[in-house]
Amino acid sequence: MQQFEFSDISRMLTPIFARHDVDASRLLQVLLEVQDACHFIPSEAIDQIAAHFDVPRVNVEGVAGFYSFLSTRPVGEYRILFSDNITDQMLGKDELMLYLCNKLWVEPGKVSEDGLVSVASTSCTGLCDQGPAALVNGWPLTNLDRNRLDLIAELIRSRKPVADWPPMLFEVADNIRRSDVLLGQPFEPGAAMRATLARGAKETLAEVDKSNLRGRGGAGFKTASKWSFCHAAIVEEEGSMICDVGGHPERYIVCNADEGEPGTFKDRVLLNSYADLVFEGMTVGARVVGASKGFLYLRGEYRYLLKQLESVLQKRREAGLLGDAILGRADFSFDIEIHLGAGAYICGEESALIESLEGRRGRPRNRPPFPVTHGYKGRPTVVDNVETFACVAKIAERGGAWFAAMGTAQSTGTKLLSISGDCATPGIYEYPFGVTVRQILADCGAREPYAVQVSGPSGTLISWKEFDRRIAFEDLPTAGAFMVFQRKRDMFQTARNFVHFFAHESCGFCTPCRVGTELQKKIMDKIASGHGTASDLEEMKSLGHILKTMSHCGLGSSAANPVLDTLEKFPDVYVRKLKALAFEPAFDLDGALETARKMTGRDDDWAHL
Amino acid sequence: MSEQSDRGPLPIPLPPVGEGEVVSPAGDAKKIRIATCSLAGCFGCHMSLLDIDERLFGLIKLVEFDRTPLTDIKHCGPCDVGIVEGGVCNAENVHVLKEFRNTCKVLVAIGACAINGGVPAMRNNIDLWECFQEVYQYEGGLDGGQVPNDPELPLPFDKVHPIYEVVRVDYFLPGCPPSGDAIWKFLTDLLNGREPKLDYEMLHFD
Ligand SMILES: Cc1cc2nc3c(=O)[nH]c(=O)nc-3n(C[C@H](O)[C@H](O)[C@H](O)COP(=O)(O)O)c2cc1C
Ligand code: SF4
Ligand code: SF4
C-alpha cells in the first residue's frame, strides 16, 4: 500500500480544508477531493479530517466506507469503472471489459501491480443511450468499442493525464428525439421568476395546485400538496403567513439529481441543456415556501457537469436571478449550492439524500416526520426531482390551467422518457401523459419488441401482451426509464442483473433488505449456474413478500419486483433453467473443499463429497 | 445429488390441546421419534432444549430420542423429527446433515448458526488458507508446524454455510439460542399437529 508521510497529508489537506467550511456537512465533499488527490482515502487523512471537523474517527471511516466512489484502499491512478446496467451488458460490456483488462494486464476488480490502473464495474452511469459506457477517474466514456479501448489502453500506458485525452472519447450527446412543451419551447431565463413575483407567492402555489403537477421522481406525489405541507410546518412553528417576509434562512429547497435508477438519464439532459429552467423552478419554489437556500444534489456520475452548472449559477447571480435581492426585491434572496454524491443509489431516496447532504452515510431516516417538516438540519425542506422543477418553471410562466390541459385526468403535462435497449433511436422522448407503450415503441424504432422495463428495476416489467397500456399514474407510473427488450433477450438475465444491482445498492441498515437482496442474488446465481430447483422459485416468492412488506424504505420494498414480475410474466425462462430435482445444494460441495485439500495434501475418500 | 422431498404428516395426529400441554396418545401408540445433532454450533441450542426443565418428563412420555448427543446413538434410524443445531463447516457436517434429511420426515434448523451460519460464519471474511497458515505455521513456537492432514479429521469448507444451502429444511426456529419456552412451544405445536407458530415475544432478540 502506498505510504504517505504525515506532513504530505497535511500539505494536501490544507488547501482542501480551506475550500470548505468547518461544518461536518462538508465531510463528503472533502473526502471526494482527497480521493481525487490520492486515489484513495489514506488512514492518516481520516485521522486529520476527524480532528479538523471534531467528529469521531469512526464517523469519517463510516462515510468513506459507504460510498462506492470512495475507497480506503488504493485504486489505480487511472480508475476505470464500466457501467453495469443491463443495456450496457446487451451492448457487450462484459466482453469489452475483459478485452481492456487483457490489454492492460489487470484483473477485473483489482489494481495493476504498478498501481497504474484498476478496472471494475459500477452501477448504471446514466448513459444507456450511448453505451457501453464507463467512467475514467469520474469522466464519462461513451460508445465504447474495441477501437476506443485500444486507444484508451495506449493513453493509459503512456500515462497521459485524463485532461489531455482526445475530447471525442468524452462526448455525451443529448439525443433528444421528441420534444414537447418542456424541451421544445424556448425559455427565457427570468420569465418564470417575473411572473411569480408579479402574481404573488400564494397565487403561484395556487397555480401549481391548479396544474395538478405530480412529482416526476417516481412516487408521483402532488407537488402543490408537498409545498403546502412545508408551508404549514412553518406556519405552525411561527404563526406567520407564508412568504409575507422574504427568504427565511432555515427552510430549504433541494433538487434531487441523483438519478440512480438504472435506465434513467433524462435529468442528465435537463441539467446539460436546460439548467436555467431547473434552477428557475427551484427559485420559484423558494419564493413559494420562503426558502433562502437551495441545494442541487448531483450524482457523482454527473460530476462532469459540475463546472458548467456552476457557471450557469454564476450567470444567474449576475443577472439578478439568484443571490440577494432577486430581481430587485429586497425581501427575496435565495442561492443554490451544488453537492456531489459519490456513487450510492440509495441517496436518491429523499431522506437518505438529506443525510448525505449533511455529510453522513446515506441511510434513509424514519418517516414520519417527513422532510417537509423535518428535513435538512431538522428544518422544513422540499425535495423534488429535476424534471419536477422544470415543470414548475413552465407552470409559473404559463399558468396551471395551460399545464393541466395536457395529459390525462390524474397525470397532467408531459413526461420525459429515457429510452434505451433494443431500438433504433435510443434517447430522450417527451410525450404528453397517456401515450401507449405501442406508440412509443413504434416511434423509437423498436425491433421485434418483446418486453419493456418501465421505470427501471424498481418499476414494472411488461410483456408484449400489454403494449396497449399507457404511461400515466393511472396505469403505468414511471420515473422515466424505458428499456426495450427483443425476443432473443433472456429475460432471466435481465432480472438477474437487476437483482445484483439491488444487492449492491442496499444500504444495509435493515435486515429484510440487507439479507433479503443478498439471498435473492444467491438464488438467481444458483439458477443461472444450472442448479436451481422448483423449491428455489417458491423461496424467492416468499422472500419477495418479506422484502415488500418488511423493508425500511422503497429500495427494499421494490427490490423483488424484477423477480416477481418475470416469474409472473415469463415463467418459462426460469422453468427452462431448473433441474428436475426437488432440491439442489446452493454451492458446489466438493469444490468448496478444494482449498482444504490443497492445504493438507489430502485426496482420500473423506476429502471428497 | 437428490434428496428425499416427500414430507409426510406426522404418524399420530394428536388431539389438539391447550397451549403448553401435551396429551399422551391413547394406549401404547407408537411414540414420535426425534433425532438431534450439533454441527458447527456451540451446543447452546441443545442446552436450551434441556432448559424446558421438568417439561422434559411430559415430553419423553410422547417421544423417543433417536440419534442425539443425549443418547449417544451414532446413526439415525427412521425418525419423525430431526433437529439440527449449527451450520455446515466441514465435510463431515454434510454427511451427518444428509443422514438427517434422509431419515427424518421433518427437518428443523434450530438457532442462528443453523439458519444463517451464525458465529462460526464470522470466519467467512478470512481466507481459509491464510487462516490455517496463521494458526498452524506462523504462530510463535510452531517451528516447522504444518496443517494437520490426518484423514480422520473432517476437511473444512472455504466458508461456513447455513444448512438450508445443503439440504431442504422444513422449519426454522430462530434465536441464539431460542429460549426453552420457544423450543417447547415449537415442539408442542408440532406434536399436536399444529403449524408451529411463535409469538413476537418468543422471537425478538433484544
Ligand atoms: C431507493 C430510492 C431511490 C430514489 N431515487 C430517486 C432519484 O434518483 N431521483 C429522484 O428524483 N427521486 C428518487 N427517489 C424518490 C425520492 O425519494 C423522492 O420521492 C423524490 O425526489 C421526490 O420528488 P418529486 O416529488 O418531484 O418526485 C428515490 C426513491 C427511492 C426509495
Ligand atoms: S430497505 Fe434497504 S436501502 Fe432501505 S433502509 Fe433498508 S437496507 Fe437500506
Ligand atoms: S445459535 Fe447460538 S446457541 Fe445455538 S449453536 Fe449457534 S451460537 Fe450456539
Coordinates of C-alpha atoms in Angstrom, one line a residue, chain A residues 71-489:
Chain A
S71 CA -12.2 3.8 -1.2
T72 CA -9.9 3.2 1.8
R73 CA -7.5 1.1 -0.3
P74 CA -5.7 2.5 -3.3
V75 CA -7.4 2.2 -6.7
G76 CA -5.5 2.7 -9.9
E77 CA -4.1 6.1 -10.9
Y78 CA -6.4 5.5 -13.8
R79 CA -9.6 4.1 -12.3
I80 CA -11.9 2.7 -15.0
L81 CA -15.5 1.8 -14.0
F82 CA -17.7 0.1 -16.6
S83 CA -21.4 0.8 -16.3
D84 CA -23.1 -2.5 -15.5
N85 CA -26.7 -1.8 -16.5
I86 CA -28.4 -4.5 -18.5
T87 CA -28.4 -2.1 -21.5
D88 CA -24.6 -1.9 -21.3
Q89 CA -24.4 -5.6 -21.0
M90 CA -26.6 -6.1 -24.0
L91 CA -24.1 -3.9 -25.9
G92 CA -21.2 -6.2 -25.0
K93 CA -19.9 -4.6 -21.8
D94 CA -18.6 -7.9 -20.2
E95 CA -16.6 -8.8 -23.3
L96 CA -15.2 -5.3 -23.7
M97 CA -14.2 -5.0 -20.1
L98 CA -12.2 -8.3 -20.4
Y99 CA -10.7 -7.0 -23.6
L100 CA -9.4 -3.9 -21.9
C101 CA -8.2 -5.9 -18.8
N102 CA -6.2 -8.2 -21.1
K103 CA -4.7 -5.3 -22.9
L104 CA -3.6 -3.7 -19.6
W105 CA -2.6 -6.9 -17.8
V106 CA -5.0 -6.3 -14.9
E107 CA -7.7 -8.5 -13.4
P108 CA -11.2 -7.1 -13.2
G109 CA -11.8 -5.7 -9.7
K110 CA -8.0 -5.5 -9.0
V111 CA -5.3 -2.9 -9.2
S112 CA -2.4 -3.5 -11.6
E113 CA 0.8 -4.3 -9.8
D114 CA 2.4 -1.0 -10.6
G115 CA -0.7 0.8 -9.2
L116 CA -1.3 2.4 -12.6
V117 CA -4.7 1.2 -13.4
S118 CA -7.8 -0.6 -12.0
V119 CA -10.8 -1.8 -13.9
A120 CA -14.1 -2.7 -12.3
S121 CA -17.9 -2.4 -12.7
T122 CA -20.2 0.2 -11.3
S123 CA -24.0 0.6 -11.3
C124 CA -25.7 2.3 -14.3
T125 CA -23.9 5.6 -15.2
G126 CA -26.9 7.1 -16.9
L127 CA -25.5 6.8 -20.4
C128 CA -27.6 3.9 -21.7
D129 CA -28.5 5.7 -24.9
Q130 CA -24.8 5.8 -25.9
G131 CA -23.4 2.7 -24.2
P132 CA -21.4 0.7 -23.5
A133 CA -20.2 3.4 -21.1
A134 CA -17.6 3.8 -18.4
L135 CA -16.0 6.4 -16.2
V136 CA -12.3 7.1 -16.1
N137 CA -11.4 9.0 -12.9
G138 CA -15.0 10.2 -12.9
W139 CA -15.2 11.3 -16.5
P140 CA -17.7 9.6 -18.8
L141 CA -16.5 7.5 -21.7
T142 CA -19.2 6.7 -24.2
N143 CA -19.9 4.4 -27.2
L144 CA -17.0 2.1 -26.2
D145 CA -15.8 -0.4 -28.7
R146 CA -12.6 -2.2 -29.3
N147 CA -11.1 0.7 -31.3
R148 CA -11.7 3.1 -28.5
L149 CA -10.4 0.7 -25.9
D150 CA -7.2 0.2 -27.9
L151 CA -6.7 4.0 -27.8
I152 CA -7.6 4.2 -24.1
A153 CA -5.1 1.4 -23.2
E154 CA -2.5 3.3 -25.2
L155 CA -3.2 6.6 -23.4
I156 CA -3.0 4.9 -20.0
R157 CA 0.2 3.1 -20.8
S158 CA 1.8 6.3 -21.9
R159 CA 0.5 7.9 -18.7
K160 CA -1.3 10.8 -20.4
P161 CA -3.3 12.8 -18.0
V162 CA -7.0 12.3 -18.5
A163 CA -7.5 16.0 -19.1
D164 CA -5.4 15.7 -22.2
W165 CA -7.2 12.7 -23.7
P166 CA -9.0 13.4 -27.0
P167 CA -12.3 15.1 -26.3
M168 CA -14.1 12.8 -28.7
L169 CA -13.9 10.0 -26.1
F170 CA -15.9 12.1 -23.7
E171 CA -18.6 13.3 -26.0
V172 CA -22.0 12.9 -24.3
A173 CA -24.9 13.6 -26.7
D174 CA -28.4 14.8 -25.5
N175 CA -30.1 12.6 -28.1
I176 CA -33.4 14.5 -27.8
R177 CA -35.7 12.6 -30.2
R178 CA -39.1 14.0 -29.4
S179 CA -39.8 17.3 -27.7
D180 CA -42.9 18.9 -26.4
V181 CA -43.6 21.9 -24.1
L182 CA -40.6 21.3 -21.8
L183 CA -37.9 20.6 -24.3
G184 CA -39.3 22.1 -27.5
Q185 CA -40.3 25.6 -26.5
P186 CA -37.8 28.3 -25.8
F187 CA -37.4 29.6 -22.3
E188 CA -36.0 33.0 -21.4
P189 CA -34.2 32.9 -18.0
G190 CA -36.1 35.1 -15.5
A191 CA -39.5 34.8 -17.2
A192 CA -40.9 32.4 -14.6
M193 CA -39.5 34.5 -11.8
R194 CA -41.0 37.7 -13.1
A195 CA -44.4 36.0 -13.5
T196 CA -44.1 34.6 -9.9
L197 CA -43.2 38.0 -8.4
A198 CA -46.0 39.7 -10.3
R199 CA -48.5 37.1 -9.3
G200 CA -47.5 36.7 -5.7
A201 CA -46.3 33.6 -3.9
K202 CA -49.6 32.3 -2.6
E203 CA -51.1 32.8 -6.0
T204 CA -48.3 30.9 -7.6
L205 CA -48.8 28.0 -5.2
A206 CA -52.5 28.1 -6.4
E207 CA -51.3 27.8 -10.0
V208 CA -49.1 24.8 -9.2
D209 CA -52.1 23.3 -7.4
K210 CA -54.4 24.0 -10.4
S211 CA -51.8 22.4 -12.7
N212 CA -52.2 19.2 -10.8
L213 CA -48.4 18.6 -11.2
R214 CA -47.2 15.4 -9.7
G215 CA -43.6 14.6 -8.7
R216 CA -41.5 13.2 -11.6
G217 CA -39.1 11.3 -9.3
G218 CA -41.3 8.2 -9.2
A219 CA -43.8 8.4 -6.3
G220 CA -46.0 10.9 -8.1
F221 CA -46.9 12.9 -5.0
K222 CA -48.8 16.1 -5.8
T223 CA -46.2 18.9 -5.8
A224 CA -48.5 21.7 -4.5
S225 CA -49.5 19.5 -1.5
K226 CA -45.9 18.9 -0.6
W227 CA -45.2 22.6 -0.8
S228 CA -48.2 23.5 1.3
F229 CA -47.2 20.9 3.9
C230 CA -43.8 22.6 4.1
H231 CA -45.6 25.9 4.4
A232 CA -47.9 24.6 7.1
A233 CA -44.9 23.4 9.1
I234 CA -43.6 26.9 9.0
V235 CA -46.9 28.5 9.9
E236 CA -47.3 26.1 12.8
E237 CA -43.8 27.0 14.0
E238 CA -44.0 30.7 13.6
G239 CA -47.7 31.5 13.4
S240 CA -46.7 33.6 10.4
M241 CA -48.2 33.8 7.0
I242 CA -46.5 32.2 4.0
C243 CA -44.0 34.4 2.2
D244 CA -45.0 37.6 3.8
V245 CA -41.4 38.0 4.8
G246 CA -38.6 37.2 2.4
G247 CA -36.4 34.2 2.4
H248 CA -36.0 32.6 5.8
P249 CA -32.6 31.1 6.5
E250 CA -34.0 27.9 7.9
R251 CA -36.0 26.3 5.2
Y252 CA -34.6 24.6 2.2
I253 CA -35.3 23.7 -1.4
V254 CA -33.5 20.6 -2.6
C255 CA -33.3 19.4 -6.2
N256 CA -32.9 15.6 -6.4
A257 CA -30.4 15.0 -9.3
D258 CA -29.3 11.6 -8.0
E259 CA -30.9 9.9 -11.0
G260 CA -29.6 6.4 -9.9
E261 CA -32.4 4.3 -11.3
P262 CA -30.8 2.1 -14.0
G263 CA -32.0 3.1 -17.4
T264 CA -32.9 6.7 -16.4
F265 CA -31.0 9.6 -18.0
K266 CA -33.4 12.4 -18.6
D267 CA -32.2 14.5 -15.7
R268 CA -28.7 14.4 -17.3
V269 CA -30.1 16.1 -20.4
L270 CA -32.1 18.6 -18.4
L271 CA -29.1 19.6 -16.5
N272 CA -26.9 19.7 -19.5
S273 CA -29.1 21.8 -21.7
Y274 CA -32.0 23.1 -19.6
A275 CA -30.2 24.0 -16.4
D276 CA -31.8 27.5 -16.3
L277 CA -35.2 26.0 -16.4
V278 CA -34.4 23.7 -13.5
F279 CA -32.8 26.4 -11.3
E280 CA -35.6 28.8 -12.1
G281 CA -38.1 26.2 -10.9
M282 CA -36.1 25.9 -7.7
T283 CA -36.2 29.7 -7.3
V284 CA -40.0 29.7 -7.8
G285 CA -40.2 27.0 -5.1
A286 CA -38.1 29.1 -2.8
R287 CA -40.4 32.1 -3.2
V288 CA -43.4 30.0 -2.5
V289 CA -42.2 28.3 0.7
G290 CA -39.9 31.1 1.7
A291 CA -36.6 29.4 1.5
S292 CA -33.3 31.3 1.1
K293 CA -31.1 28.3 0.5
G294 CA -31.2 25.6 -2.1
F295 CA -29.2 22.5 -2.9
L296 CA -28.7 20.6 -6.1
Y297 CA -27.7 17.1 -5.1
L298 CA -25.8 15.9 -8.2
R299 CA -24.9 12.3 -8.5
G300 CA -21.2 11.5 -8.6
E301 CA -21.6 10.1 -12.1
Y302 CA -22.6 13.5 -13.4
R303 CA -19.7 15.3 -11.9
Y304 CA -18.5 16.2 -15.4
L305 CA -21.5 18.7 -15.5
L306 CA -20.4 20.4 -12.3
K307 CA -18.3 23.1 -13.9
Q308 CA -20.9 24.2 -16.4
L309 CA -23.7 24.1 -13.8
E310 CA -21.6 26.3 -11.6
S311 CA -21.2 28.8 -14.4
V312 CA -25.0 28.8 -15.1
L313 CA -25.5 29.6 -11.4
Q314 CA -22.9 32.4 -11.7
K315 CA -24.6 33.8 -14.8
R316 CA -27.9 33.8 -12.9
R317 CA -26.4 35.6 -10.0
E318 CA -25.0 38.2 -12.4
A319 CA -28.4 38.6 -14.0
G320 CA -30.0 39.2 -10.6
L321 CA -31.9 35.9 -10.7
L322 CA -30.1 34.4 -7.7
G323 CA -28.4 35.8 -4.6
D324 CA -29.5 38.9 -2.6
A325 CA -32.5 40.9 -3.7
I326 CA -33.6 38.8 -6.6
L327 CA -34.9 41.0 -9.5
G328 CA -34.6 43.9 -7.2
R329 CA -36.8 42.6 -4.5
A330 CA -35.1 43.4 -1.2
D331 CA -37.3 40.8 0.6
F332 CA -36.2 37.9 -1.6
S333 CA -32.8 36.3 -1.5
F334 CA -32.0 32.8 -2.5
D335 CA -29.0 30.9 -3.6
I336 CA -28.1 27.4 -4.8
E337 CA -25.2 25.2 -3.8
I338 CA -24.2 22.0 -5.6
H339 CA -23.4 19.0 -3.5
L340 CA -21.9 15.9 -5.1
G341 CA -22.9 12.4 -4.4
A342 CA -20.4 9.6 -4.6
G343 CA -22.0 6.5 -6.2
A344 CA -24.9 5.4 -4.0
Y345 CA -28.3 4.8 -5.5
I346 CA -29.9 5.0 -2.1
C347 CA -29.1 8.7 -1.9
G348 CA -31.9 9.3 -4.4
E349 CA -34.3 8.4 -1.6
E350 CA -35.2 11.8 -0.2
S351 CA -34.3 11.3 3.5
A352 CA -31.1 9.4 2.6
L353 CA -30.3 12.3 0.3
I354 CA -30.6 14.7 3.2
E355 CA -28.4 12.6 5.4
S356 CA -25.9 12.7 2.6
L357 CA -26.2 16.4 2.2
E358 CA -25.4 16.7 5.9
G359 CA -22.2 14.8 5.2
R360 CA -23.2 11.4 6.5
R361 CA -23.8 7.9 5.2
G362 CA -26.9 7.8 3.0
R363 CA -29.2 6.0 5.3
P364 CA -32.9 6.6 5.0
R365 CA -34.5 8.2 8.0
N366 CA -37.6 7.0 9.8
R367 CA -40.6 8.6 8.2
P368 CA -42.6 10.4 9.5
P369 CA -41.5 13.0 10.2
F370 CA -41.2 13.7 6.5
P371 CA -38.6 16.1 5.1
V372 CA -41.2 18.7 4.5
T373 CA -41.4 19.2 8.3
H374 CA -38.0 17.8 9.4
G375 CA -35.5 17.8 6.6
Y376 CA -32.1 19.3 6.2
K377 CA -30.7 20.1 9.6
G378 CA -34.1 19.3 11.0
R379 CA -35.8 22.2 9.1
P380 CA -38.7 22.1 6.7
T381 CA -37.3 21.0 3.3
V382 CA -38.8 20.5 0.0
V383 CA -37.1 17.7 -2.1
D384 CA -38.2 17.5 -5.7
N385 CA -36.9 15.9 -8.8
V386 CA -35.1 17.8 -11.5
E387 CA -37.9 17.4 -14.0
T388 CA -40.5 18.5 -11.4
F389 CA -38.7 21.8 -11.0
A390 CA -38.5 22.2 -14.8
C391 CA -42.3 21.8 -15.0
V392 CA -42.7 24.2 -12.1
A393 CA -40.9 26.9 -14.1
K394 CA -43.2 26.4 -17.0
I395 CA -46.3 26.5 -14.9
A396 CA -45.1 29.7 -13.2
E397 CA -44.6 31.2 -16.6
R398 CA -47.7 30.0 -18.4
G399 CA -50.2 29.1 -15.7
G400 CA -51.7 26.0 -14.1
A401 CA -54.7 25.7 -16.5
W402 CA -52.4 25.6 -19.5
F403 CA -50.4 22.7 -18.0
A404 CA -53.5 20.8 -16.8
A405 CA -54.9 20.8 -20.3
M406 CA -52.2 18.3 -21.4
G407 CA -52.0 14.7 -20.4
T408 CA -54.7 12.7 -18.6
A409 CA -57.0 13.5 -15.7
Q410 CA -54.7 12.1 -13.0
S411 CA -51.4 12.8 -14.9
T412 CA -51.2 16.3 -16.3
G413 CA -48.5 17.6 -18.5
T414 CA -45.8 15.8 -20.3
K415 CA -43.2 13.2 -19.3
L416 CA -39.6 12.7 -20.3
L417 CA -38.8 9.1 -21.1
S418 CA -35.2 7.8 -21.3
I419 CA -35.4 5.1 -23.9
S420 CA -32.7 2.5 -24.3
G421 CA -32.2 -1.1 -25.2
D422 CA -33.3 -2.8 -28.4
C423 CA -34.4 0.2 -30.5
A424 CA -33.1 2.2 -33.5
T425 CA -33.0 5.6 -31.8
P426 CA -32.4 5.5 -28.1
G427 CA -32.6 8.9 -26.3
I428 CA -35.0 11.3 -24.7
Y429 CA -38.6 11.4 -25.7
E430 CA -41.1 13.9 -24.3
Y431 CA -44.7 12.8 -24.5
P432 CA -48.0 14.1 -23.1
F433 CA -49.1 11.6 -20.4
G434 CA -51.4 8.9 -21.7
V435 CA -49.3 7.7 -24.6
T436 CA -49.4 4.0 -25.2
V437 CA -46.4 1.8 -25.0
R438 CA -47.1 0.6 -28.5
Q439 CA -46.9 4.2 -29.8
I440 CA -43.6 4.7 -28.1
L441 CA -42.1 1.5 -29.4
A442 CA -43.1 2.5 -32.9
D443 CA -41.5 6.0 -32.5
C444 CA -38.2 4.7 -31.2
G445 CA -37.9 2.0 -33.9
A446 CA -38.0 -0.9 -31.5
R447 CA -37.2 -4.1 -33.4
E448 CA -39.5 -7.0 -32.5
P449 CA -40.1 -5.8 -29.0
Y450 CA -40.9 -8.5 -26.6
A451 CA -40.8 -6.8 -23.2
V452 CA -40.3 -3.3 -21.7
Q453 CA -38.9 -2.5 -18.3
V454 CA -40.9 0.7 -17.3
S455 CA -39.3 2.9 -14.7
G456 CA -36.3 0.8 -14.1
P457 CA -35.6 -2.2 -11.9
S458 CA -37.9 -0.9 -9.2
G459 CA -40.7 -0.3 -11.7
T460 CA -42.7 -2.7 -13.8
L461 CA -41.8 -5.2 -16.4
I462 CA -44.5 -5.5 -19.1
S463 CA -44.7 -8.2 -21.8
W464 CA -45.7 -7.9 -25.4
K465 CA -49.3 -8.7 -24.4
E466 CA -49.5 -5.4 -22.5
F467 CA -48.3 -2.9 -25.1
D468 CA -51.6 -1.1 -25.2
R469 CA -51.1 0.1 -21.7
R470 CA -50.5 3.8 -21.1
I471 CA -47.8 5.8 -19.5
A472 CA -49.7 7.6 -16.7
F473 CA -50.0 7.4 -12.9
E474 CA -53.4 5.7 -13.5
D475 CA -51.8 2.8 -15.4
L476 CA -48.0 2.7 -15.7
P477 CA -46.4 5.2 -13.5
T478 CA -42.8 5.9 -14.3
A479 CA -39.8 8.0 -13.3
G480 CA -38.6 7.9 -16.9
A481 CA -36.7 4.7 -17.7
F482 CA -37.9 2.7 -20.6
M483 CA -35.7 -0.2 -21.6
V484 CA -36.8 -2.3 -24.6
F485 CA -36.0 -6.0 -25.0
Q486 CA -36.2 -8.0 -28.1
R487 CA -37.5 -11.6 -28.3
K488 CA -33.9 -13.0 -28.4
R489 CA -33.1 -11.5 -25.0

